[in-house]
Amino acid sequence: MSTSRLAGRTALITGAGAGIGAAAASIFSREGAAVLMVDANAQALERTRAAIEQAQPGARLACVAADVADEAAAHAAVTQCATLWGGLDILVNNAAMRNYSAAADATPDEWQAMVGVNLVGMSNYCRAALPALRRSGVGSIVNVSSCYAVTGRKGMALYDATKAAQLAYTRTLAFEEAPHGVRANAVCPGSTLTDFHLGRANHAGKSVEQLKNERKDTSLVGRWADPAEIAWPILWLASGEASFITGTTLMVDGGLHIM
């Protein structure tokens, strides 16, 4: 049920084709925002748009199929927000790529690809959006990192290192943009049952129930998060309810980081 927490606001969300990004787009729209969704997967974007429009007739949505590593596309997306809705108030950097190479095996090309999306891609959208966010007067950036940015595991060195770097970037951004009235915060999700994980499980011949059982010990609450359970905290940080919060890392991981 809508409470219009983002009435009159415009948001740009990357990685919005599925998972956490799609859940955020749906919730932001339900709360009154106009939402421009960016994703490298054009078909996923259209599925998400269709689902939101079916559930929310009159939703103000637009889609841009682009790789976040493309700097020109980032500027074009922000320009489209201005053209369609007059400006931009909220940026959610959710797009990410994964790599499962061990630290000892990862090649420079693998590192460059990961950094290109998870760090440079995030920077591209921040840089493109900041002039509009400064003009907004209520500008807010939420960067979606990971609980593994602050805790360890094996097999995900590239992903976790870039996610940790996102937190440092967010803190610096908060310092630099405070004089301009723009807040910057980060959310660190834990195990979240997204289409990505469901697809990998299906490819490996695992049932959803098997997949769920594998993550019973990766949170204090003993289960996966639903994407919406990550999207609601993103909404809160983006909204005026969090107007005195900047430079913060919010753990949304069911307690994994203290285990």
Coordinates of C-alpha atoms in Angstrom, one line a residue:
M1 CA 0.0 0.0 0.0
S2 CA 1.4 3.4 -1.0
T3 CA 2.2 6.1 1.5
S4 CA 3.6 8.5 -1.1
R5 CA 7.0 8.7 0.6
L6 CA 8.6 9.7 -2.7
A7 CA 5.8 11.8 -4.1
G8 CA 7.1 14.2 -6.7
R9 CA 10.6 12.7 -6.7
T10 CA 12.5 11.2 -9.6
A11 CA 14.8 8.2 -9.2
L12 CA 17.4 6.5 -11.4
I13 CA 18.1 2.9 -10.5
T14 CA 20.8 0.8 -12.2
G15 CA 20.6 -3.0 -12.3
A16 CA 16.8 -2.6 -12.3
G17 CA 16.0 -5.5 -14.6
A18 CA 15.7 -8.1 -11.8
G19 CA 16.3 -8.9 -8.2
I20 CA 16.9 -6.0 -5.7
G21 CA 16.9 -3.4 -8.5
A22 CA 13.5 -4.5 -9.8
A23 CA 12.1 -4.6 -6.3
A24 CA 13.4 -1.1 -5.6
A25 CA 11.9 0.2 -8.9
S26 CA 8.5 -1.3 -8.0
I27 CA 8.5 0.1 -4.4
F28 CA 9.8 3.5 -5.4
S29 CA 7.1 3.7 -8.1
R30 CA 4.4 2.6 -5.6
E31 CA 5.7 5.4 -3.2
G32 CA 5.1 8.1 -5.9
A33 CA 8.4 8.4 -7.7
A34 CA 9.0 8.6 -11.4
V35 CA 11.6 5.9 -12.1
L36 CA 14.2 5.5 -14.8
M37 CA 15.4 1.9 -14.9
V38 CA 18.9 1.0 -16.3
D39 CA 20.1 -2.5 -17.0
A40 CA 22.3 -4.2 -19.5
N41 CA 19.5 -6.8 -20.2
A42 CA 16.9 -5.1 -22.3
Q43 CA 14.5 -8.0 -22.0
A44 CA 14.7 -8.1 -18.3
L45 CA 14.0 -4.4 -18.2
E46 CA 10.9 -4.8 -20.3
R47 CA 9.6 -7.6 -18.1
T48 CA 10.1 -5.5 -15.0
R49 CA 8.4 -2.5 -16.6
A50 CA 5.4 -4.6 -17.7
A51 CA 5.0 -6.2 -14.2
I52 CA 5.1 -2.8 -12.5
E53 CA 2.7 -1.2 -15.0
Q54 CA 0.3 -4.1 -14.6
A55 CA 0.4 -3.8 -10.8
Q56 CA 0.5 0.0 -10.8
P57 CA -1.5 1.6 -13.6
G58 CA -0.3 5.1 -14.3
A59 CA 3.3 4.4 -13.1
R60 CA 5.8 6.8 -14.4
L61 CA 8.6 4.6 -15.8
A62 CA 11.3 4.7 -18.4
C63 CA 13.9 2.2 -19.4
V64 CA 17.5 2.5 -20.7
A65 CA 19.3 -0.7 -21.8
A66 CA 23.0 0.0 -21.1
D67 CA 26.1 -1.3 -19.5
V68 CA 27.0 0.9 -16.6
A69 CA 30.6 0.9 -17.7
D70 CA 29.5 3.0 -20.6
E71 CA 30.0 6.6 -19.4
A72 CA 28.1 8.2 -22.3
A73 CA 25.1 6.1 -21.5
A74 CA 25.2 7.3 -17.9
H75 CA 25.0 10.9 -19.0
A76 CA 22.3 10.1 -21.5
A77 CA 20.2 8.4 -18.8
V78 CA 20.4 11.4 -16.5
T79 CA 19.5 13.7 -19.4
Q80 CA 16.5 11.5 -20.1
C81 CA 15.3 12.0 -16.5
A82 CA 15.5 15.8 -17.0
T83 CA 13.7 15.6 -20.3
L84 CA 10.9 13.4 -19.0
W85 CA 10.4 14.7 -15.5
G86 CA 12.4 17.9 -15.1
G87 CA 15.3 16.6 -13.0
L88 CA 16.7 13.9 -10.7
D89 CA 16.4 13.5 -6.9
I90 CA 17.6 9.9 -6.2
L91 CA 20.3 7.7 -7.6
V92 CA 20.5 4.0 -6.7
N93 CA 23.6 2.3 -7.9
N94 CA 22.7 -1.4 -7.8
A95 CA 24.2 -2.8 -11.0
A96 CA 27.0 -5.3 -10.3
M97 CA 28.9 -8.2 -11.9
R98 CA 30.3 -11.3 -10.2
N99 CA 33.4 -13.4 -10.6
Y100 CA 34.2 -16.7 -8.9
S101 CA 38.0 -16.9 -9.5
A102 CA 40.2 -17.4 -6.5
A103 CA 42.5 -14.6 -5.6
A104 CA 45.5 -16.6 -6.7
D105 CA 44.0 -17.3 -10.1
A106 CA 42.3 -14.0 -11.1
T107 CA 43.8 -12.5 -14.2
P108 CA 44.3 -8.7 -14.8
D109 CA 41.5 -8.9 -17.4
E110 CA 39.1 -10.3 -14.9
W111 CA 40.0 -7.6 -12.4
Q112 CA 39.6 -4.9 -15.0
A113 CA 36.1 -6.2 -16.0
M114 CA 35.0 -6.3 -12.4
V115 CA 36.3 -2.9 -11.5
G116 CA 34.8 -1.5 -14.8
V117 CA 31.3 -2.4 -13.6
N118 CA 31.3 -2.4 -9.8
L119 CA 33.5 0.7 -9.3
V120 CA 33.8 2.7 -12.6
G121 CA 30.2 1.9 -13.4
M122 CA 29.1 3.3 -10.1
S123 CA 31.3 6.3 -10.5
N124 CA 29.9 7.0 -14.0
Y125 CA 26.4 7.3 -12.7
C126 CA 27.4 9.4 -9.7
R127 CA 29.4 11.8 -11.9
A128 CA 26.6 12.1 -14.4
A129 CA 23.9 12.5 -11.8
L130 CA 25.6 14.9 -9.3
P131 CA 24.8 18.2 -11.1
A132 CA 21.1 17.3 -11.1
L133 CA 21.2 15.9 -7.6
R134 CA 22.8 19.2 -6.4
R135 CA 20.0 21.2 -8.1
S136 CA 17.4 19.0 -6.5
G137 CA 17.9 20.2 -3.0
V138 CA 17.0 16.8 -1.6
G139 CA 19.6 14.8 -3.6
S140 CA 20.3 11.3 -2.3
I141 CA 22.6 8.5 -3.5
V142 CA 22.3 4.9 -2.2
N143 CA 25.0 2.5 -3.3
V144 CA 24.2 -1.2 -3.0
S145 CA 27.3 -3.0 -1.7
S146 CA 27.4 -6.4 0.1
C147 CA 27.7 -7.8 3.6
Y148 CA 30.8 -9.5 2.3
A149 CA 32.4 -6.0 2.0
V150 CA 33.0 -6.2 5.7
T151 CA 33.4 -10.0 6.3
G152 CA 35.4 -12.7 4.6
R153 CA 34.8 -15.8 2.5
K154 CA 36.6 -17.8 -0.1
G155 CA 36.2 -17.7 -3.9
M156 CA 34.9 -14.2 -4.3
A157 CA 38.0 -12.0 -4.0
L158 CA 37.2 -9.8 -6.9
Y159 CA 33.6 -9.2 -6.1
D160 CA 34.2 -8.6 -2.4
A161 CA 37.1 -6.3 -2.9
T162 CA 35.1 -4.1 -5.2
K163 CA 32.2 -4.1 -2.8
A164 CA 34.5 -3.0 0.0
A165 CA 35.8 -0.2 -2.2
Q166 CA 32.2 1.0 -2.8
L167 CA 31.9 1.7 0.9
A168 CA 35.1 3.8 0.9
Y169 CA 33.8 5.6 -2.2
T170 CA 30.5 6.3 -0.5
R171 CA 32.1 7.8 2.6
T172 CA 34.3 10.1 0.5
L173 CA 31.3 11.1 -1.6
A174 CA 29.3 12.0 1.6
F175 CA 32.1 14.3 2.6
E176 CA 32.4 16.0 -0.7
E177 CA 28.7 16.4 -1.4
A178 CA 27.5 17.5 2.0
P179 CA 28.1 21.2 1.1
H180 CA 26.0 20.7 -2.0
G181 CA 23.1 19.1 -0.1
V182 CA 23.5 15.6 -1.5
R183 CA 23.5 12.7 0.9
A184 CA 25.4 9.4 0.1
N185 CA 24.8 6.1 1.9
A186 CA 25.4 2.4 1.3
V187 CA 23.3 -0.7 1.9
C188 CA 25.0 -4.1 2.4
P189 CA 22.6 -6.9 1.6
G190 CA 23.1 -10.5 2.8
S191 CA 22.0 -13.6 1.0
T192 CA 19.1 -12.5 -1.2
L193 CA 17.0 -14.9 -3.2
T194 CA 17.2 -13.2 -6.6
D195 CA 16.6 -14.5 -10.1
F196 CA 20.4 -14.7 -10.5
H197 CA 20.7 -17.3 -7.7
L198 CA 17.6 -19.2 -8.8
G199 CA 19.0 -19.4 -12.3
R200 CA 22.4 -20.7 -11.1
A201 CA 20.6 -23.3 -8.9
N202 CA 18.4 -24.5 -11.8
H203 CA 21.5 -24.8 -14.1
A204 CA 23.2 -26.9 -11.4
G205 CA 20.1 -29.1 -11.1
K206 CA 19.2 -27.9 -7.6
S207 CA 15.6 -27.3 -6.4
V208 CA 14.6 -24.0 -4.8
E209 CA 14.3 -25.9 -1.5
Q210 CA 17.8 -27.2 -1.8
L211 CA 19.0 -23.7 -2.5
K212 CA 17.3 -22.3 0.6
N213 CA 18.7 -25.0 2.8
E214 CA 22.2 -24.1 1.7
R215 CA 21.9 -20.6 3.2
K216 CA 20.2 -21.5 6.6
D217 CA 23.5 -20.8 8.3
T218 CA 24.4 -17.5 6.6
S219 CA 22.2 -15.3 8.7
L220 CA 21.0 -15.2 12.3
V221 CA 17.4 -15.5 11.1
G222 CA 18.3 -18.6 9.1
R223 CA 16.9 -17.8 5.7
W224 CA 17.4 -15.8 2.5
A225 CA 16.1 -12.3 2.2
D226 CA 13.4 -11.5 -0.3
P227 CA 14.6 -8.7 -2.7
A228 CA 11.9 -6.4 -1.3
E229 CA 13.5 -6.8 2.2
I230 CA 16.6 -5.0 0.8
A231 CA 14.6 -2.5 -1.3
W232 CA 12.7 -1.1 1.7
P233 CA 15.8 0.0 3.5
I234 CA 17.1 1.5 0.2
L235 CA 13.8 3.4 0.0
W236 CA 14.2 4.7 3.5
L237 CA 17.8 5.9 3.0
A238 CA 16.7 7.6 -0.3
S239 CA 13.7 9.3 1.3
G240 CA 13.4 12.4 3.5
E241 CA 12.9 10.2 6.5
A242 CA 16.7 9.7 6.5
S243 CA 17.5 13.4 5.9
F244 CA 20.1 13.5 8.8
I245 CA 21.9 10.3 7.6
T246 CA 24.9 10.4 5.2
G247 CA 28.1 8.5 4.9
T248 CA 26.5 5.5 6.6
T249 CA 26.8 1.8 5.8
L250 CA 23.5 0.0 6.6
M251 CA 23.9 -3.8 7.1
V252 CA 20.7 -5.6 5.8
D253 CA 22.0 -9.1 6.1
G254 CA 20.0 -10.8 8.9
G255 CA 23.0 -10.5 11.2
L256 CA 25.6 -12.3 9.0
H257 CA 28.3 -9.7 9.6
I258 CA 28.4 -10.5 13.4
M259 CA 28.5 -14.3 13.0

